[in-house]
Coordinates of N, CA and C in Angstrom, one line a residue:
Chain A
D1 N 83.9 -186.7 48.3 CA 83.3 -185.4 48.5 C 84.4 -184.4 48.9
G2 N 84.3 -183.2 48.4 CA 85.3 -182.2 48.8 C 85.1 -181.6 50.1
G3 N 86.2 -181.2 50.8 CA 86.0 -180.6 52.1 C 87.3 -180.3 52.7
I4 N 87.3 -179.9 54.0 CA 88.5 -179.6 54.8 C 88.6 -180.6 55.9
T5 N 89.8 -181.1 56.1 CA 90.0 -182.1 57.1 C 91.0 -181.5 58.1
Q6 N 90.6 -181.4 59.4 CA 91.5 -181.0 60.4 C 91.8 -182.2 61.3
S7 N 93.1 -182.3 61.7 CA 93.5 -183.4 62.6 C 94.6 -182.9 63.5
P8 N 94.7 -183.5 64.7 CA 93.7 -184.4 65.3 C 92.5 -183.6 65.8
K9 N 91.5 -184.3 66.2 CA 90.3 -183.6 66.8 C 90.6 -183.1 68.2
Y10 N 91.3 -183.8 68.9 CA 91.7 -183.4 70.3 C 93.2 -183.5 70.4
L11 N 93.8 -182.6 71.1 CA 95.3 -182.5 71.2 C 95.7 -182.0 72.6
F12 N 96.6 -182.7 73.2 CA 97.0 -182.3 74.5 C 98.5 -181.9 74.4
R13 N 98.8 -180.7 75.0 CA 100.2 -180.2 74.9 C 100.7 -180.0 76.3
K14 N 102.0 -180.4 76.5 CA 102.6 -180.1 77.8 C 103.3 -178.8 77.7
E15 N 103.5 -178.2 78.9 CA 104.2 -176.9 79.0 C 105.5 -176.9 78.2
G16 N 105.8 -175.9 77.4 CA 107.1 -175.8 76.7 C 107.2 -176.6 75.5
Q17 N 106.1 -177.2 75.1 CA 106.1 -178.1 73.9 C 105.5 -177.4 72.7
N18 N 106.1 -177.6 71.5 CA 105.5 -177.2 70.3 C 104.5 -178.3 69.8
V19 N 103.4 -177.9 69.2 CA 102.5 -178.9 68.6 C 102.1 -178.3 67.2
T20 N 101.8 -179.2 66.3 CA 101.3 -178.8 65.0 C 100.0 -179.4 64.7
L21 N 99.1 -178.5 64.2 CA 97.7 -178.8 63.9 C 97.7 -178.9 62.3
S22 N 97.0 -180.0 61.9 CA 97.0 -180.2 60.4 C 95.7 -179.7 59.8
C23 N 95.8 -179.1 58.6 CA 94.6 -178.7 57.9 C 94.8 -179.0 56.4
E24 N 94.0 -179.8 55.8 CA 94.1 -180.2 54.4 C 92.8 -180.0 53.7
Q25 N 92.8 -179.4 52.5 CA 91.6 -179.3 51.7 C 91.7 -179.8 50.3
N26 N 90.6 -180.3 49.8 CA 90.6 -180.8 48.4 C 89.6 -180.1 47.6
L27 N 89.4 -178.8 47.9 CA 88.4 -178.0 47.3 C 89.0 -177.1 46.2
N28 N 90.3 -177.2 46.0 CA 91.0 -176.4 45.1 C 90.9 -174.9 45.4
H29 N 90.8 -174.6 46.7 CA 90.7 -173.2 47.1 C 92.1 -172.6 47.2
D30 N 92.2 -171.3 46.8 CA 93.5 -170.7 46.9 C 93.8 -170.2 48.3
A31 N 92.8 -169.7 49.0 CA 93.0 -169.0 50.3 C 92.6 -170.0 51.4
M32 N 93.5 -169.9 52.5 CA 93.2 -170.7 53.7 C 93.5 -169.8 54.9
Y33 N 92.8 -170.2 56.0 CA 92.8 -169.3 57.2 C 92.8 -170.2 58.5
W34 N 93.4 -169.6 59.5 CA 93.4 -170.2 60.8 C 92.8 -169.2 61.8
Y35 N 91.8 -169.7 62.6 CA 91.1 -168.9 63.6 C 91.2 -169.7 64.9
R36 N 91.1 -168.9 66.0 CA 91.1 -169.4 67.3 C 89.8 -169.0 67.9
Q37 N 89.1 -169.9 68.6 CA 87.9 -169.6 69.3 C 88.0 -170.0 70.8
D38 N 87.8 -169.1 71.7 CA 87.7 -169.3 73.1 C 86.3 -169.5 73.5
P39 N 86.0 -170.2 74.7 CA 84.7 -170.5 75.1 C 83.8 -169.3 75.1
G40 N 82.6 -169.4 74.4 CA 81.6 -168.3 74.4 C 82.0 -167.1 73.6
Q41 N 83.1 -167.2 72.9 CA 83.6 -166.1 72.1 C 83.5 -166.3 70.6
G42 N 83.7 -165.2 69.9 CA 83.8 -165.3 68.4 C 85.1 -165.8 68.0
L43 N 85.4 -165.7 66.7 CA 86.6 -166.2 66.1 C 87.6 -165.1 65.9
R44 N 88.9 -165.4 66.3 CA 89.9 -164.4 66.1 C 90.9 -165.0 65.1
L45 N 91.3 -164.2 64.1 CA 92.2 -164.6 63.0 C 93.7 -164.7 63.5
I46 N 94.3 -165.8 63.2 CA 95.7 -166.1 63.6 C 96.6 -165.8 62.4
Y47 N 96.4 -166.5 61.3 CA 97.2 -166.4 60.1 C 96.3 -166.6 58.9
Y48 N 96.6 -166.1 57.8 CA 95.9 -166.4 56.5 C 96.9 -166.4 55.4
S49 N 96.5 -167.2 54.3 CA 97.3 -167.3 53.1 C 96.4 -167.2 51.9
Q50 N 96.7 -166.3 51.0 CA 95.9 -166.2 49.8 C 96.5 -166.9 48.6
I51 N 97.7 -167.4 48.8 CA 98.4 -168.1 47.7 C 99.5 -168.9 48.2
V52 N 99.9 -170.0 47.5 CA 101.0 -170.8 48.0 C 102.3 -170.0 48.2
N53 N 103.0 -170.4 49.2 CA 104.3 -169.8 49.6 C 104.2 -168.3 50.0
D54 N 103.0 -168.0 50.4 CA 102.8 -166.6 51.0 C 101.7 -166.7 52.1
F55 N 101.9 -165.9 53.2 CA 101.0 -165.9 54.2 C 101.1 -164.6 55.0
Q56 N 100.1 -164.2 55.7 CA 100.1 -162.9 56.5 C 99.6 -163.2 57.9
K57 N 100.1 -162.3 58.8 CA 99.7 -162.4 60.2 C 98.3 -161.9 60.3
G58 N 97.5 -162.5 61.2 CA 96.2 -162.0 61.5 C 96.3 -161.1 62.8
D59 N 95.2 -161.1 63.6 CA 95.2 -160.2 64.8 C 95.9 -160.8 66.0
I60 N 96.1 -162.1 66.0 CA 96.7 -162.7 67.2 C 97.8 -163.7 66.8
A61 N 98.8 -163.3 66.0 CA 99.8 -164.3 65.4 C 100.9 -164.6 66.4
E62 N 101.1 -163.9 67.5 CA 102.2 -164.1 68.4 C 102.1 -165.5 69.0
G63 N 103.2 -166.3 68.9 CA 103.2 -167.6 69.5 C 102.8 -168.7 68.6
Y64 N 102.5 -168.3 67.3 CA 102.0 -169.3 66.3 C 102.9 -169.1 65.1
S65 N 103.0 -170.2 64.3 CA 103.7 -170.1 63.0 C 102.9 -171.0 62.0
V66 N 103.1 -170.7 60.7 CA 102.4 -171.5 59.6 C 103.4 -171.7 58.5
S67 N 103.0 -172.5 57.6 CA 103.6 -172.7 56.3 C 102.6 -173.0 55.2
R68 N 102.9 -172.7 54.0 CA 102.0 -172.9 52.9 C 102.8 -173.4 51.7
E69 N 103.3 -174.6 51.8 CA 104.2 -175.2 50.7 C 103.3 -175.8 49.6
K70 N 102.1 -176.2 49.9 CA 101.2 -176.8 49.0 C 99.9 -176.1 49.0
K71 N 99.2 -176.1 47.9 CA 97.9 -175.4 47.9 C 96.9 -176.1 48.8
E72 N 97.0 -177.4 49.0 CA 96.1 -178.2 49.8 C 96.3 -178.1 51.3
S73 N 97.5 -177.7 51.7 CA 97.8 -177.8 53.1 C 98.2 -176.5 53.8
F74 N 97.8 -176.3 55.0 CA 98.1 -175.1 55.7 C 98.3 -175.4 57.2
P75 N 99.4 -176.1 57.6 CA 99.5 -176.5 59.0 C 99.8 -175.3 59.9
L76 N 99.4 -175.4 61.1 CA 99.6 -174.4 62.2 C 100.4 -175.0 63.3
T77 N 101.5 -174.3 63.7 CA 102.3 -174.8 64.8 C 102.1 -173.8 66.0
V78 N 101.7 -174.4 67.1 CA 101.5 -173.6 68.3 C 102.8 -173.8 69.1
T79 N 103.6 -172.7 69.2 CA 104.9 -172.8 69.9 C 104.8 -172.6 71.4
S80 N 105.9 -172.8 72.0 CA 106.0 -172.7 73.5 C 105.8 -171.2 73.9
A81 N 106.0 -170.3 72.9 CA 105.9 -168.9 73.2 C 104.4 -168.5 73.4
Q82 N 103.5 -169.3 72.9 CA 102.1 -169.0 73.1 C 101.7 -169.4 74.5
K83 N 101.4 -168.4 75.4 CA 101.3 -168.7 76.8 C 99.9 -169.3 77.2
N84 N 98.9 -169.0 76.4 CA 97.6 -169.5 76.7 C 97.0 -170.2 75.5
P85 N 97.5 -171.4 75.2 CA 97.1 -172.0 73.9 C 95.8 -172.8 74.0
T86 N 95.3 -173.0 75.2 CA 94.1 -173.8 75.3 C 92.9 -173.1 74.6
A87 N 92.4 -173.7 73.5 CA 91.3 -173.1 72.7 C 90.9 -174.1 71.7
F88 N 89.9 -173.7 70.9 CA 89.3 -174.5 69.8 C 89.9 -173.8 68.5
Y89 N 90.6 -174.6 67.7 CA 91.2 -174.0 66.5 C 90.5 -174.4 65.2
L90 N 90.1 -173.5 64.4 CA 89.4 -173.7 63.2 C 90.1 -173.3 62.0
C91 N 90.2 -174.2 61.0 CA 90.8 -173.9 59.7 C 89.7 -173.7 58.7
A92 N 89.9 -172.8 57.7 CA 88.9 -172.5 56.7 C 89.6 -172.3 55.4
S93 N 88.8 -172.4 54.3 CA 89.4 -172.1 53.0 C 88.3 -171.4 52.2
S94 N 88.7 -170.7 51.1 CA 87.8 -170.0 50.3 C 88.3 -169.8 48.9
R95 N 87.4 -169.6 47.9 CA 87.9 -169.2 46.6 C 88.4 -167.7 46.7
P96 N 89.3 -167.3 45.7 CA 89.9 -166.0 45.9 C 89.0 -164.9 45.8
A97 N 87.9 -165.0 45.1 CA 87.0 -163.9 44.9 C 86.2 -163.6 46.3
L98 N 85.9 -162.4 46.5 CA 85.2 -162.1 47.8 C 83.8 -162.4 47.8
A99 N 83.2 -163.0 46.7 CA 81.8 -163.2 46.7 C 81.4 -164.6 47.3
Y100 N 82.4 -165.3 47.8 CA 82.1 -166.6 48.3 C 82.4 -166.7 49.8
G101 N 81.6 -167.6 50.4 CA 81.8 -167.8 51.9 C 83.0 -168.8 52.1
Y102 N 83.3 -168.9 53.4 CA 84.4 -169.8 53.8 C 83.8 -171.2 54.0
T103 N 84.6 -172.2 53.8 CA 84.3 -173.6 54.2 C 85.2 -173.9 55.3
F104 N 84.6 -174.4 56.4 CA 85.4 -174.6 57.7 C 85.6 -176.1 57.9
G105 N 86.7 -176.4 58.5 CA 86.9 -177.8 59.0 C 86.1 -178.0 60.3
S106 N 86.3 -179.2 60.9 CA 85.5 -179.5 62.1 C 86.2 -179.1 63.4
G107 N 87.5 -178.6 63.3 CA 88.2 -178.0 64.4 C 89.1 -179.0 65.2
T108 N 90.0 -178.4 65.9 CA 90.9 -179.1 66.8 C 90.8 -178.5 68.1
R109 N 90.5 -179.3 69.2 CA 90.5 -178.7 70.5 C 91.8 -179.0 71.2
L110 N 92.6 -177.9 71.5 CA 93.9 -178.0 72.1 C 93.8 -177.7 73.6
T111 N 94.4 -178.6 74.4 CA 94.4 -178.4 75.8 C 95.8 -178.5 76.4
V112 N 96.2 -177.6 77.2 CA 97.5 -177.7 77.9 C 97.4 -178.5 79.2
V113 N 98.3 -179.5 79.3 CA 98.2 -180.3 80.5 C 99.4 -180.1 81.4
Chain B
S1 N 91.0 -157.8 65.9 CA 90.0 -156.8 66.1 C 88.6 -157.4 65.8
Q2 N 87.7 -157.3 66.7 CA 86.3 -157.8 66.5 C 85.5 -156.6 65.9
Q3 N 85.2 -156.7 64.7 CA 84.5 -155.6 64.0 C 83.0 -155.7 64.3
G4 N 82.5 -157.0 64.3 CA 81.0 -157.1 64.5 C 80.6 -157.3 65.9
E5 N 79.5 -156.7 66.2 CA 78.9 -156.9 67.6 C 77.5 -157.4 67.3
E6 N 77.1 -158.4 68.0 CA 75.8 -159.1 67.8 C 74.9 -158.9 69.0
D7 N 73.7 -158.8 68.7 CA 72.7 -158.6 69.7 C 71.4 -159.4 69.3
P8 N 70.8 -160.1 70.2 CA 71.3 -160.3 71.6 C 72.4 -161.4 71.7
Q9 N 73.0 -161.5 72.8 CA 74.0 -162.5 73.0 C 73.4 -163.9 73.1
A10 N 72.2 -163.9 73.6 CA 71.5 -165.2 73.7 C 70.0 -165.0 73.5
L11 N 69.3 -165.9 72.9 CA 67.9 -165.8 72.5 C 67.3 -167.2 72.7
S12 N 66.2 -167.2 73.4 CA 65.4 -168.4 73.7 C 64.0 -168.3 73.2
I13 N 63.6 -169.1 72.3 CA 62.2 -169.0 71.7 C 61.6 -170.4 71.7
Q14 N 60.3 -170.4 71.4 CA 59.6 -171.7 71.2 C 59.6 -172.1 69.7
E15 N 59.5 -173.4 69.5 CA 59.4 -173.9 68.1 C 58.3 -173.2 67.4
G16 N 58.5 -172.8 66.1 CA 57.4 -172.2 65.4 C 57.5 -170.7 65.4
E17 N 58.2 -170.1 66.4 CA 58.4 -168.6 66.4 C 59.5 -168.2 65.5
N18 N 59.5 -166.9 65.2 CA 60.6 -166.3 64.4 C 61.7 -165.9 65.3
A19 N 63.0 -166.0 64.8 CA 64.1 -165.5 65.6 C 64.8 -164.4 64.8
T20 N 65.1 -163.3 65.5 CA 65.8 -162.2 64.8 C 67.1 -161.9 65.6
M21 N 68.2 -161.9 64.8 CA 69.5 -161.6 65.4 C 70.1 -160.4 64.6
N22 N 70.8 -159.5 65.4 CA 71.3 -158.3 64.8 C 72.8 -158.2 64.9
C23 N 73.4 -157.5 63.9 CA 74.8 -157.4 63.8 C 75.2 -156.0 63.5
S24 N 76.1 -155.3 64.2 CA 76.6 -154.0 63.8 C 78.1 -154.1 63.6
Y25 N 78.6 -153.2 62.7 CA 80.0 -153.2 62.4 C 80.5 -151.8 62.2
K26 N 81.8 -151.6 62.1 CA 82.4 -150.3 62.2 C 82.9 -149.7 60.9
T27 N 83.6 -150.6 60.0 CA 84.2 -150.0 58.9 C 83.5 -150.4 57.6
S28 N 83.9 -149.8 56.5 CA 83.3 -150.2 55.2 C 83.6 -151.7 54.9
I29 N 82.6 -152.3 54.2 CA 82.8 -153.7 54.0 C 82.5 -154.0 52.5
N30 N 83.0 -155.2 52.0 CA 82.7 -155.7 50.7 C 81.4 -156.5 50.8
N31 N 81.3 -157.3 51.8 CA 80.1 -158.1 52.0 C 79.9 -158.4 53.5
L32 N 78.8 -159.0 53.8 CA 78.5 -159.5 55.2 C 77.9 -160.9 55.1
Q33 N 78.4 -161.8 55.9 CA 78.0 -163.2 55.8 C 77.5 -163.6 57.2
W34 N 76.7 -164.6 57.2 CA 76.2 -165.2 58.4 C 76.6 -166.7 58.4
Y35 N 77.0 -167.2 59.6 CA 77.4 -168.6 59.8 C 76.7 -169.1 61.0
R36 N 76.6 -170.5 60.9 CA 76.0 -171.2 62.0 C 77.0 -172.2 62.6
Q37 N 77.0 -172.3 63.9 CA 77.9 -173.3 64.6 C 77.2 -174.1 65.6
N38 N 77.1 -175.4 65.4 CA 76.6 -176.3 66.4 C 77.7 -176.5 67.4
S39 N 77.3 -176.9 68.6 CA 78.3 -176.9 69.7 C 79.4 -177.9 69.4
G40 N 80.6 -177.3 69.5 CA 81.8 -178.2 69.3 C 82.2 -178.5 67.9
R41 N 81.5 -177.8 67.0 CA 81.7 -178.2 65.6 C 82.2 -176.9 64.8
G42 N 82.6 -177.2 63.5 CA 83.0 -176.1 62.7 C 81.8 -175.2 62.3
L43 N 82.1 -174.1 61.6 CA 81.1 -173.2 61.2 C 80.6 -173.6 59.8
V44 N 79.3 -173.3 59.6 CA 78.7 -173.6 58.3 C 78.2 -172.3 57.7
H45 N 78.5 -172.0 56.5 CA 78.1 -170.8 55.8 C 76.6 -170.8 55.5
L46 N 75.9 -169.8 55.9 CA 74.5 -169.7 55.6 C 74.1 -168.8 54.4
I47 N 74.6 -167.6 54.4 CA 74.2 -166.6 53.4 C 75.2 -165.5 53.4
L48 N 75.3 -164.9 52.2 CA 76.2 -163.8 52.0 C 75.4 -162.7 51.3
I49 N 75.6 -161.5 51.8 CA 74.9 -160.3 51.2 C 76.0 -159.3 50.8
R50 N 76.0 -158.8 49.6 CA 77.0 -157.9 49.1 C 76.6 -156.4 49.6
S51 N 77.6 -155.6 49.6 CA 77.4 -154.2 50.2 C 76.4 -153.4 49.4
N52 N 76.1 -153.8 48.1 CA 75.2 -153.1 47.3 C 73.8 -153.7 47.3
E53 N 73.6 -154.7 48.1 CA 72.3 -155.4 48.3 C 71.7 -155.0 49.6
R54 N 70.4 -155.0 49.6 CA 69.7 -154.6 50.9 C 69.0 -155.7 51.6
E55 N 68.6 -156.8 50.8 CA 67.9 -157.9 51.4 C 68.2 -159.1 50.5
K56 N 68.2 -160.3 51.2 CA 68.4 -161.5 50.6 C 67.7 -162.6 51.3
H57 N 67.2 -163.6 50.5 CA 66.5 -164.7 51.1 C 67.1 -166.0 50.8
S58 N 67.0 -167.0 51.7 CA 67.4 -168.4 51.4 C 66.6 -169.3 52.3
G59 N 65.6 -169.9 51.7 CA 64.8 -170.8 52.5 C 64.1 -170.0 53.6
R60 N 64.3 -170.5 54.8 CA 63.6 -169.8 56.0 C 64.5 -168.6 56.5
L61 N 65.5 -168.3 55.8 CA 66.4 -167.2 56.2 C 66.2 -166.0 55.4
R62 N 66.2 -164.8 56.2 CA 66.1 -163.5 55.5 C 67.1 -162.6 56.1
V63 N 68.0 -162.1 55.3 CA 69.0 -161.2 55.8 C 68.8 -159.8 55.2
T64 N 69.0 -158.8 56.0 CA 68.9 -157.4 55.5 C 70.3 -156.7 55.9
L65 N 70.6 -155.7 55.1 CA 71.8 -155.0 55.3 C 71.5 -153.5 55.1
D66 N 71.9 -152.7 56.1 CA 71.8 -151.2 56.0 C 73.2 -150.7 56.2
T67 N 73.8 -150.3 55.0 CA 75.2 -149.8 55.1 C 75.3 -148.4 55.7
S68 N 74.2 -147.7 55.6 CA 74.2 -146.3 56.2 C 74.3 -146.4 57.8
K69 N 73.7 -147.5 58.3 CA 73.7 -147.7 59.8 C 74.7 -148.7 60.2
K70 N 75.4 -149.3 59.2 CA 76.4 -150.3 59.4 C 75.8 -151.4 60.3
S71 N 74.7 -152.0 59.8 CA 74.0 -153.0 60.6 C 73.4 -154.0 59.6
S72 N 73.2 -155.2 60.2 CA 72.5 -156.3 59.4 C 71.7 -157.1 60.4
S73 N 70.7 -157.7 59.9 CA 69.8 -158.6 60.7 C 69.6 -159.9 60.0
L74 N 69.5 -161.0 60.8 CA 69.2 -162.3 60.3 C 67.9 -162.8 60.9
L75 N 66.9 -163.1 60.1 CA 65.6 -163.6 60.5 C 65.5 -165.0 60.1
I76 N 65.2 -165.9 61.1 CA 64.9 -167.3 60.9 C 63.4 -167.4 61.1
T77 N 62.6 -167.8 60.1 CA 61.2 -167.9 60.3 C 60.8 -169.4 60.7
A78 N 59.7 -169.5 61.3 CA 59.2 -170.8 61.7 C 60.2 -171.7 62.3
S79 N 60.9 -171.3 63.3 CA 62.1 -172.0 63.9 C 61.7 -173.4 64.3
R80 N 62.8 -174.2 64.3 CA 62.7 -175.6 64.6 C 63.7 -175.9 65.7
A81 N 63.5 -177.0 66.5 CA 64.5 -177.3 67.5 C 65.9 -177.5 66.9
A82 N 65.9 -178.0 65.7 CA 67.2 -178.2 65.0 C 68.0 -176.9 64.7
D83 N 67.3 -175.8 64.8 CA 67.9 -174.5 64.6 C 68.8 -174.1 65.7
T84 N 68.7 -174.8 66.9 CA 69.5 -174.4 68.0 C 70.9 -174.5 67.7
A85 N 71.6 -173.4 67.9 CA 73.0 -173.3 67.5 C 73.5 -171.8 67.8
S86 N 74.8 -171.6 67.6 CA 75.3 -170.2 67.7 C 75.4 -169.6 66.3
Y87 N 75.0 -168.4 66.1 CA 75.0 -167.7 64.8 C 76.0 -166.6 64.9
F88 N 76.8 -166.5 63.8 CA 77.8 -165.4 63.8 C 77.7 -164.6 62.5
C89 N 77.8 -163.3 62.7 CA 78.0 -162.5 61.5 C 79.4 -162.3 61.2
A90 N 79.8 -162.1 60.0 CA 81.2 -161.9 59.6 C 81.3 -160.8 58.5
T91 N 82.1 -159.8 58.7 CA 82.2 -158.8 57.7 C 83.4 -159.1 56.8
G92 N 83.1 -159.1 55.5 CA 84.2 -159.3 54.5 C 84.8 -158.0 54.0
L93 N 86.1 -157.9 54.2 CA 86.9 -156.7 53.9 C 87.3 -156.7 52.5
F94 N 87.7 -155.6 52.0 CA 88.2 -155.5 50.6 C 89.6 -156.1 50.5
Y95 N 90.1 -156.3 49.3 CA 91.4 -156.9 49.1 C 92.5 -156.1 49.7
N96 N 92.4 -154.7 49.6 CA 93.5 -153.9 50.2 C 93.5 -153.9 51.7
Q97 N 92.5 -154.6 52.3 CA 92.4 -154.8 53.7 C 92.7 -156.2 54.0
G98 N 93.2 -157.0 53.0 CA 93.5 -158.4 53.2 C 92.4 -159.4 52.8
G99 N 91.3 -158.8 52.4 CA 90.2 -159.7 51.9 C 89.8 -160.7 52.9
K100 N 89.9 -160.4 54.1 CA 89.6 -161.4 55.1 C 88.2 -161.2 55.8
L101 N 87.8 -162.2 56.6 CA 86.5 -162.1 57.3 C 86.8 -161.8 58.8
I102 N 86.0 -160.8 59.3 CA 86.1 -160.5 60.7 C 84.8 -160.9 61.4
F103 N 84.9 -161.8 62.4 CA 83.7 -162.4 63.0 C 83.3 -161.6 64.2
G104 N 81.9 -161.6 64.5 CA 81.4 -161.1 65.7 C 81.4 -162.1 66.8
Q105 N 80.8 -161.8 67.9 CA 80.9 -162.6 69.1 C 79.8 -163.7 69.1
G106 N 78.8 -163.6 68.2 CA 77.8 -164.6 68.1 C 76.6 -164.4 68.9
T107 N 75.5 -165.0 68.5 CA 74.2 -165.1 69.2 C 73.9 -166.5 69.4
E108 N 73.7 -166.9 70.7 CA 73.4 -168.3 71.0 C 71.8 -168.4 71.0
L109 N 71.3 -169.2 70.0 CA 69.9 -169.4 69.8 C 69.5 -170.8 70.4
S110 N 68.4 -170.7 71.2 CA 67.9 -172.0 71.8 C 66.4 -172.0 71.3
V111 N 66.0 -173.1 70.6 CA 64.7 -173.2 70.2 C 64.1 -174.4 71.0
K112 N 63.1 -174.1 71.8 CA 62.5 -175.2 72.6 C 61.3 -175.9 71.9
P113 N 61.3 -177.2 72.0 CA 60.2 -177.9 71.3 C 58.9 -177.8 72.0

């Protein structure tokens, strides 16, 4: 079955440490997105990529980095510059046309220890 | 930037009743979408309505869009306990705006058996 796989499901980060969240899709979607969700809040866009080897900053890109070397993969690195990284991170993908909804992964819950 | 504002923030009803959630937004949009999120999970796409459409149905869901008032509503008829979840509206922007989705804060729906 096609879908998006996020891993790990839970991740613990020490102060000053970089961590990378994985997002892989087999839907043949061109566009991929990373969102952050804080408790009781909506989703805020971190980065998005509409095509391989290209990506744009979203509303809260500071302290995060991404790469898009393959169509199937869009990993997110949470760097030590992100001062408040504890949150639920969601990856999504979509077809390029605007007439389609997003398919979301099941999320990664990141906690700073 | 949170474009969508949802009302109410929380809604509690009895099984069998109808649930209505509202969403307002600020800028011109290509489409408006509704998503559902069960606790601790990813979002699931429910329905998409284009800016030139006024009403759309899918099973027990009915969505309306009023572009003159920049507002939308989601009606769930004959609700079930399994409908308990958070519901988010998301506005789809045009390609020259990045073609991305901007999410609202969500409405938390509780359906009591």
